[in-house]
Short mmCIF file of C-alpha atoms in Angstrom, two decimals:
data_model
loop_
_atom_site.label_atom_id
_atom_site.label_comp_id
_atom_site.label_asym_id
_atom_site.label_seq_id
_atom_site.Cartn_x
_atom_site.Cartn_y
_atom_site.Cartn_z
CA MET A 6 136.36 135.34 112.15
CA THR A 7 135.93 133.47 108.85
CA LEU A 8 135.10 129.82 109.33
CA GLN A 9 137.08 127.55 107.05
CA GLN A 10 134.89 125.50 104.72
CA PRO A 11 135.40 121.74 105.12
CA ASN A 12 136.20 119.50 102.13
CA SER A 13 132.89 117.78 102.77
CA PHE A 14 129.87 118.96 104.75
CA ARG A 15 128.87 115.35 105.38
CA THR A 16 131.78 113.91 107.40
CA GLY A 17 130.86 115.20 110.89
CA PRO A 18 130.79 114.79 113.77
CA ASP A 19 134.36 114.18 114.97
CA GLU A 20 135.13 111.27 117.30
CA ARG A 21 134.05 113.32 120.35
CA GLY A 22 130.72 114.14 118.73
CA HIS A 23 131.46 117.76 117.79
CA PHE A 24 130.25 119.67 114.73
CA GLY A 25 132.67 122.59 114.94
CA LEU A 26 131.85 124.28 118.27
CA TYR A 27 128.61 122.35 118.78
CA GLY A 28 127.50 118.91 119.96
CA GLY A 29 129.59 116.83 122.34
CA ARG A 30 128.28 114.97 125.37
CA PHE A 31 127.69 117.00 128.49
CA VAL A 32 126.18 114.32 130.72
CA ALA A 33 126.30 113.15 134.33
CA GLU A 34 129.00 110.57 135.10
CA THR A 35 126.30 107.96 135.68
CA LEU A 36 125.14 108.35 132.07
CA MET A 37 128.57 108.19 130.42
CA PRO A 38 128.85 104.35 130.46
CA LEU A 39 125.39 104.14 128.81
CA ILE A 40 126.35 106.67 126.16
CA LEU A 41 129.60 104.81 125.38
CA GLU A 42 127.75 101.48 125.26
CA LEU A 43 125.23 102.98 122.82
CA GLU A 44 127.99 104.49 120.66
CA GLN A 45 129.75 101.13 120.37
CA ALA A 46 126.52 99.24 119.65
CA TYR A 47 125.57 101.73 116.93
CA ALA A 48 129.05 101.59 115.32
CA GLU A 49 128.77 97.79 115.15
CA ALA A 50 125.19 97.82 113.84
CA LYS A 51 126.07 100.37 111.16
CA ASN A 52 128.73 98.04 109.79
CA ASP A 53 126.55 94.94 109.95
CA PRO A 54 124.90 94.16 106.59
CA LEU A 55 122.23 92.11 108.40
CA PHE A 56 121.13 95.15 110.47
CA ARG A 57 120.83 97.24 107.28
CA GLN A 58 118.93 94.45 105.54
CA GLN A 59 116.51 94.16 108.48
CA MET A 60 115.95 97.91 108.51
CA ASP A 61 115.36 98.12 104.78
CA GLY A 62 112.88 95.23 104.97
CA TYR A 63 110.80 96.88 107.71
CA LEU A 64 111.01 100.31 106.06
CA LYS A 65 109.55 98.83 102.88
CA ASP A 66 106.96 96.39 104.21
CA TYR A 67 105.93 97.92 107.54
CA VAL A 68 106.55 101.68 107.21
CA GLY A 69 105.58 101.80 103.52
CA ARG A 70 108.69 103.38 102.03
CA PRO A 71 109.68 104.87 99.71
CA SER A 72 107.32 107.76 100.41
CA PRO A 73 106.16 109.52 97.24
CA LEU A 74 107.71 112.70 95.83
CA TYR A 75 104.58 114.51 94.69
CA PHE A 76 104.36 117.49 92.31
CA ALA A 77 102.00 119.99 93.99
CA GLU A 78 100.54 121.25 90.73
CA ARG A 79 97.77 123.51 92.04
CA LEU A 80 99.95 125.09 94.74
CA SER A 81 102.72 125.69 92.18
CA GLY A 82 100.20 127.26 89.78
CA HIS A 83 98.82 129.46 92.57
CA LEU A 84 102.28 130.70 93.57
CA ARG A 85 103.39 131.28 89.94
CA GLY A 86 107.04 130.47 90.30
CA ALA A 87 108.98 127.33 91.21
CA LYS A 88 107.71 123.81 90.64
CA VAL A 89 106.95 122.72 94.19
CA TYR A 90 107.31 119.07 95.14
CA PHE A 91 106.19 117.52 98.44
CA LYS A 92 108.22 114.71 100.00
CA ARG A 93 105.26 112.83 101.45
CA GLU A 94 106.49 111.70 104.89
CA ASP A 95 102.88 112.13 106.06
CA LEU A 96 102.08 108.88 104.22
CA ASN A 97 104.40 106.73 106.36
CA HIS A 98 102.83 104.32 108.84
CA THR A 99 102.09 106.41 111.98
CA GLY A 100 101.75 109.58 109.88
CA ALA A 101 105.14 111.31 110.09
CA HIS A 102 108.90 111.02 109.52
CA LYS A 103 109.52 109.99 113.15
CA VAL A 104 109.09 106.28 112.44
CA ASN A 105 112.25 106.16 110.24
CA ASN A 106 114.46 106.90 113.23
CA VAL A 107 112.44 104.98 115.81
CA LEU A 108 112.66 101.79 113.76
CA GLY A 109 116.47 102.07 113.74
CA GLN A 110 116.69 102.77 117.47
CA ILE A 111 114.26 100.00 118.46
CA LEU A 112 116.20 97.46 116.37
CA LEU A 113 119.29 98.70 118.20
CA ALA A 114 117.55 98.32 121.59
CA ARG A 115 116.73 94.70 120.74
CA ARG A 116 120.29 94.09 119.60
CA MET A 117 121.53 95.48 122.96
CA GLY A 118 119.09 93.32 124.94
CA LYS A 119 117.16 96.26 126.45
CA PRO A 120 113.52 95.25 127.10
CA ARG A 121 112.32 98.65 128.37
CA VAL A 122 112.15 101.72 126.11
CA ILE A 123 111.58 105.32 127.18
CA ALA A 124 110.95 108.35 124.97
CA GLU A 125 110.03 112.02 125.16
CA THR A 126 107.44 113.57 122.87
CA GLY A 127 105.98 117.00 122.10
CA ALA A 128 103.46 116.74 119.28
CA GLY A 129 103.12 113.08 120.13
CA MET A 130 104.29 111.72 116.78
CA HIS A 131 107.60 110.43 118.15
CA GLY A 132 105.70 108.92 121.06
CA VAL A 133 103.26 107.23 118.69
CA ALA A 134 106.10 105.89 116.52
CA THR A 135 107.92 104.57 119.62
CA ALA A 136 104.75 102.99 121.02
CA THR A 137 104.09 101.41 117.60
CA MET A 138 107.53 99.86 117.26
CA CYS A 139 107.53 98.66 120.89
CA ALA A 140 104.18 96.98 120.26
CA LYS A 141 105.52 95.37 117.11
CA PHE A 142 108.63 94.01 118.82
CA GLY A 143 107.14 93.27 122.25
CA LEU A 144 109.00 95.85 124.33
CA GLU A 145 107.79 97.84 127.36
CA CYS A 146 107.22 101.51 126.43
CA ILE A 147 107.06 104.62 128.63
CA VAL A 148 106.53 108.02 127.00
CA TYR A 149 107.13 111.31 128.83
CA MET A 150 104.95 114.20 127.65
CA GLY A 151 104.36 117.67 129.09
CA VAL A 152 100.81 118.18 130.39
CA VAL A 153 100.33 121.12 128.02
CA ASP A 154 101.07 118.81 125.09
CA VAL A 155 98.95 115.99 126.56
CA GLU A 156 96.02 118.43 126.42
CA ARG A 157 96.63 119.81 122.92
CA GLN A 158 97.54 116.45 121.35
CA LYS A 159 94.82 114.21 122.80
CA PRO A 160 94.40 112.03 119.68
CA ASN A 161 98.08 111.02 119.88
CA VAL A 162 97.84 110.30 123.61
CA LEU A 163 94.91 107.96 122.86
CA ARG A 164 96.90 106.30 120.08
CA MET A 165 99.90 105.69 122.37
CA ARG A 166 97.69 104.16 125.05
CA ALA A 167 95.88 102.00 122.47
CA LEU A 168 99.31 100.69 121.41
CA GLY A 169 100.07 99.65 124.99
CA ALA A 170 102.41 102.49 126.00
CA GLU A 171 102.30 104.23 129.37
CA VAL A 172 102.08 108.01 128.90
CA ARG A 173 103.58 109.88 131.88
CA PRO A 174 102.42 113.54 132.02
CA VAL A 175 105.14 115.99 133.11
CA GLU A 176 104.08 118.86 135.39
CA SER A 177 107.42 120.69 135.75
CA GLY A 178 108.69 123.82 133.96
CA SER A 179 106.72 124.88 130.90
CA LYS A 180 105.14 121.38 130.83
CA THR A 181 106.22 120.87 127.19
CA LEU A 182 108.92 119.02 125.22
CA LYS A 183 111.98 120.36 127.10
CA ASP A 184 110.54 119.18 130.42
CA ALA A 185 109.55 115.79 128.98
CA MET A 186 113.16 115.33 127.86
CA ASN A 187 114.43 116.26 131.34
CA GLU A 188 112.21 113.58 132.92
CA ALA A 189 113.23 110.95 130.37
CA LEU A 190 116.93 111.61 131.12
CA ARG A 191 116.22 111.23 134.88
CA ASP A 192 114.48 107.92 134.23
CA TRP A 193 117.43 106.69 132.15
CA VAL A 194 119.90 107.39 134.97
CA THR A 195 117.63 105.57 137.43
CA ASN A 196 117.06 102.47 135.27
CA VAL A 197 120.44 102.00 133.63
CA ALA A 198 120.55 98.23 133.25
CA ASN A 199 117.42 97.43 131.25
CA THR A 200 116.39 100.74 129.60
CA PHE A 201 117.00 102.18 126.14
CA TYR A 202 116.31 105.92 125.66
CA CYS A 203 114.85 106.55 122.21
CA ILE A 204 115.45 110.25 121.43
CA GLY A 205 113.21 111.72 118.74
CA THR A 206 115.39 114.41 117.19
CA VAL A 207 118.96 115.30 116.15
CA ALA A 208 119.78 116.64 119.62
CA GLY A 209 121.05 115.19 122.89
CA PRO A 210 124.50 113.83 123.68
CA HIS A 211 126.65 112.16 121.01
CA PRO A 212 125.95 109.71 119.29
CA TYR A 213 122.24 110.70 119.12
CA PRO A 214 122.50 113.69 116.70
CA MET A 215 124.55 111.56 114.27
CA MET A 216 122.50 108.39 114.73
CA VAL A 217 119.10 110.07 114.29
CA ARG A 218 120.42 111.95 111.22
CA ASP A 219 121.69 108.70 109.69
CA PHE A 220 118.34 106.96 110.19
CA GLN A 221 116.43 109.98 108.78
CA SER A 222 118.73 110.37 105.74
CA VAL A 223 116.49 107.87 103.96
CA ILE A 224 114.33 110.95 103.21
CA GLY A 225 117.04 112.81 101.29
CA ASN A 226 118.44 109.68 99.63
CA GLU A 227 115.00 108.82 98.24
CA THR A 228 114.43 112.44 97.19
CA ARG A 229 117.65 112.40 95.11
CA GLU A 230 116.61 109.26 93.25
CA GLN A 231 113.00 110.35 92.80
CA MET A 232 113.88 113.82 91.49
CA LEU A 233 116.41 112.38 89.04
CA ALA A 234 113.70 109.98 87.83
CA ALA A 235 111.02 112.72 87.58
CA GLU A 236 113.06 115.64 86.24
CA GLY A 237 116.42 114.20 85.20
CA ARG A 238 118.32 116.44 87.63
CA LEU A 239 118.69 117.34 91.29
CA PRO A 240 116.34 119.83 92.95
CA ASP A 241 117.38 123.49 93.02
CA SER A 242 116.21 124.06 96.58
CA LEU A 243 115.13 122.16 99.69
CA ILE A 244 113.03 123.47 102.55
CA ALA A 245 111.92 121.94 105.86
CA CYS A 246 110.67 123.03 109.28
CA ILE A 247 112.91 122.82 112.33
CA GLY A 248 112.24 122.14 116.00
CA GLY A 249 115.14 119.92 116.99
CA GLY A 250 115.47 119.38 113.26
CA SER A 251 115.45 115.67 112.39
CA ASN A 252 113.07 115.85 109.41
CA ALA A 253 115.17 118.71 108.01
CA MET A 254 118.49 116.96 108.60
CA GLY A 255 117.13 113.82 106.99
CA LEU A 256 116.28 115.74 103.82
CA PHE A 257 119.33 118.04 103.84
CA HIS A 258 122.23 115.75 104.71
CA PRO A 259 122.47 113.76 101.45
CA PHE A 260 122.58 117.09 99.52
CA LEU A 261 125.05 119.08 101.66
CA ASP A 262 127.95 118.56 99.24
CA ASP A 263 125.81 119.55 96.22
CA THR A 264 126.60 123.21 96.79
CA GLN A 265 124.41 124.35 93.88
CA VAL A 266 121.35 123.17 95.88
CA GLU A 267 119.94 125.96 98.09
CA ILE A 268 118.84 124.73 101.51
CA TYR A 269 116.40 126.47 103.86
CA GLY A 270 115.40 125.54 107.41
CA VAL A 271 112.34 127.21 108.93
CA GLU A 272 112.04 127.81 112.68
CA ALA A 273 108.86 128.66 114.57
CA ALA A 274 108.56 132.43 115.13
CA GLY A 275 105.44 132.06 117.29
CA HIS A 276 103.93 135.50 117.95
CA GLY A 277 106.91 137.12 116.20
CA LEU A 278 110.63 137.25 116.98
CA ALA A 279 110.28 140.66 118.65
CA SER A 280 107.58 139.34 121.01
CA GLY A 281 109.91 136.94 122.81
CA LEU A 282 107.17 134.30 122.43
CA HIS A 283 108.74 132.05 119.81
CA ALA A 284 110.83 128.90 119.35
CA ALA A 285 113.46 130.25 116.93
CA SER A 286 116.74 129.25 118.59
CA ILE A 287 119.01 130.36 115.75
CA ALA A 288 117.23 133.66 115.06
CA GLY A 289 116.70 134.54 118.73
CA GLY A 290 119.16 132.45 120.74
CA ARG A 291 122.85 131.98 121.48
CA PRO A 292 125.19 129.05 122.13
CA GLY A 293 124.83 127.17 125.42
CA VAL A 294 124.45 123.63 126.82
CA LEU A 295 121.16 121.74 127.22
CA HIS A 296 120.24 118.05 127.20
CA GLY A 297 123.80 116.86 126.78
CA ASN A 298 124.96 119.00 123.86
CA ARG A 299 126.17 122.51 123.02
CA THR A 300 123.99 124.35 120.53
CA TYR A 301 121.91 127.50 119.97
CA LEU A 302 119.43 127.96 122.83
CA LEU A 303 116.79 130.44 123.95
CA MET A 304 118.29 131.87 127.16
CA ASP A 305 117.96 134.90 129.41
CA GLU A 306 120.87 137.14 130.53
CA ASP A 307 121.79 134.69 133.30
CA GLY A 308 121.88 131.69 131.00
CA GLN A 309 118.53 130.30 132.23
CA ILE A 310 116.53 128.57 129.50
CA ASN A 311 113.60 130.66 128.24
CA GLU A 312 110.28 129.00 127.52
CA ALA A 313 109.68 128.43 123.83
CA HIS A 314 106.31 129.11 122.18
CA SER A 315 104.78 127.77 118.99
CA ILE A 316 101.27 126.91 117.87
CA SER A 317 102.92 123.63 116.87
CA ALA A 318 103.76 121.29 119.78
CA GLY A 319 106.50 119.61 117.72
CA LEU A 320 108.48 122.85 117.22
CA ASP A 321 107.99 124.07 120.80
CA TYR A 322 111.61 123.44 121.92
CA PRO A 323 114.14 126.06 123.13
CA GLY A 324 117.10 124.55 121.21
CA ILE A 325 118.12 123.07 117.87
CA GLY A 326 120.24 120.10 116.80
CA PRO A 327 124.00 120.86 116.97
CA GLU A 328 124.61 120.01 113.32
CA HIS A 329 122.09 122.69 112.36
CA ALA A 330 123.92 125.20 114.57
CA TRP A 331 127.14 124.37 112.71
CA LEU A 332 125.50 124.53 109.26
CA ASN A 333 124.15 127.97 110.17
CA ASP A 334 127.56 129.27 111.23
CA ILE A 335 129.32 128.02 108.08
CA LYS A 336 126.39 129.38 106.02
CA ARG A 337 125.65 126.14 104.15
CA VAL A 338 121.98 126.30 105.22
CA LYS A 339 119.90 129.47 105.44
CA TYR A 340 117.63 129.55 108.48
CA LEU A 341 114.36 131.48 108.24
CA SER A 342 111.30 131.58 110.49
CA ALA A 343 107.50 131.65 110.22
CA THR A 344 104.92 132.90 112.74
CA ASP A 345 101.86 131.02 114.05
CA GLU A 346 99.65 133.12 111.75
CA GLU A 347 101.79 132.42 108.66
CA ALA A 348 101.85 128.69 109.41
CA LEU A 349 98.08 128.68 109.82
CA ALA A 350 97.56 130.45 106.49
CA ALA A 351 99.83 127.91 104.77
CA PHE A 352 98.00 125.03 106.53
CA GLN A 353 94.69 126.28 105.09
CA LEU A 354 96.08 126.97 101.60
CA CYS A 355 97.69 123.53 101.27
CA SER A 356 94.54 121.79 102.52
CA ARG A 357 92.29 123.61 100.08
CA LEU A 358 94.53 123.56 97.01
CA GLU A 359 96.07 120.10 97.27
CA GLY A 360 93.61 118.10 99.35
CA ILE A 361 96.44 117.39 101.78
CA ILE A 362 96.06 118.52 105.41
CA PRO A 363 99.62 119.09 106.62
CA ALA A 364 100.75 118.99 110.23
CA LEU A 365 101.34 122.44 111.74
CA GLU A 366 105.09 121.68 111.81
CA PRO A 367 105.63 121.46 108.01
CA ALA A 368 103.04 124.25 107.59
CA HIS A 369 105.87 126.52 108.83
CA ALA A 370 108.02 125.38 105.90
CA LEU A 371 105.07 125.85 103.52
CA ALA A 372 104.68 129.42 104.82
CA ARG A 373 108.17 130.24 103.52
CA VAL A 374 107.52 128.33 100.27
CA MET A 375 104.72 130.88 99.73
CA ASN A 376 107.38 133.65 99.72
CA LEU A 377 110.28 131.83 98.07
CA ALA A 378 108.51 130.01 95.20
CA PRO A 379 107.14 133.17 93.49
CA GLN A 380 110.68 134.63 93.38
CA LYS A 381 112.00 131.63 91.41
CA PRO A 382 111.76 130.88 87.67
CA GLU A 383 109.27 128.26 86.44
CA ASN A 384 111.99 125.65 85.90
CA HIS A 385 113.21 125.93 89.50
CA LEU A 386 112.62 122.63 91.35
CA MET A 387 111.77 123.11 95.04
CA VAL A 388 111.25 120.22 97.47
CA VAL A 389 109.44 120.79 100.77
CA ASN A 390 109.48 118.05 103.38
CA LEU A 391 105.86 117.38 104.30
CA SER A 392 107.01 115.75 107.52
CA GLY A 393 103.62 114.83 108.98
CA ARG A 394 99.88 114.88 108.51
CA GLY A 395 97.54 117.31 110.20
CA ASP A 396 94.86 115.11 111.79
CA LYS A 397 96.50 115.64 115.20
CA ASP A 398 96.26 119.44 114.83
CA LEU A 399 92.65 119.92 113.76
CA ALA A 400 91.37 120.62 117.28
CA SER A 401 94.24 123.10 117.92
CA VAL A 402 93.54 124.89 114.63
CA ALA A 403 89.78 125.04 115.27
CA ASP A 404 90.38 126.38 118.78
CA TYR A 405 92.86 129.00 117.52
CA LEU A 406 90.51 130.17 114.75
CA GLU A 407 87.58 130.35 117.16
CA ARG A 408 89.57 132.50 119.62
CA ARG A 409 90.74 134.71 116.77
CA GLY A 410 87.21 134.99 115.47
CA GLY A 411 88.04 133.42 112.11
#
């Protein structure tokens, strides 16, 4: 079946929250009033110039935007191909892209009169951003985090607690991001009146995939302006890592209708796609329903969710945002993958050539840059979203290298 190309790749989702076959809101009846209340509040906020003005003010003066678009000269010279630029989301306050979306959602929570905020987190960066914004605006903050991630992301757990958040370790399932999200959804149903659920990625029931994408699109909008200023034209290619996929969607969305721009998303291939120990939902999954939306998921024959694996806690999720699933099917974005080993090699190369220690998440994107850039001519402009900094991963990397004997 040939999927008909839309007039614009940027108009979705439809009024029911669908991107083609994906998205929607598959939630318990008790959650539906909350979802509808959130949808209405977001629609009103989006059309309120004062809300936009507030957001822009905090993005500039508190988050530190715009983040730089940096020409990675030594890496480009080493790869001998494309001119590689880094979109420096690692330089935002809190150290990653997550804060762009959290700011928007916390302003929305205040607007809705919700004094208690809950969130799920894997690598801890969304948890840190949520704890930060709750501290700034005086809101109660509870963060759900799988015990596996609590252990491998200790610095972020300490940061959340220092900011006044309560971190609730989750013992069920694989004890990672999927299970943290399950617990957060249970909490939301239990505490409907006073609680706002701040989701960290472009997944979950509608309107979350759209709302998170809209808040993260500041990344791509800035990149357009900055590349036009630096080079006088748009980039030739974009590349970003994907767990749920908010940093990628934020970079990609403003460019989707510029069909001359190649776009690549990079999933976590873990120990290799053939091993079964990976987090590559598009490469190794199929459509199903999880956490309120239909998308590509890692599932067994009976439709039970498989455990995802990645060296990176932030990519360790058995699904992907529904808009990514749709963009894959209509072939607007090409989805690739990178293994733990490849991400680690890219992490080391970037650190040593550019003096920038990337998070393990964007190191997956850098791993594919190492293949793609040498195949491109010297005037090819490639932007990689450096979505977070690597301080949080140093202990994981050291442990991995020690076990490997390197």
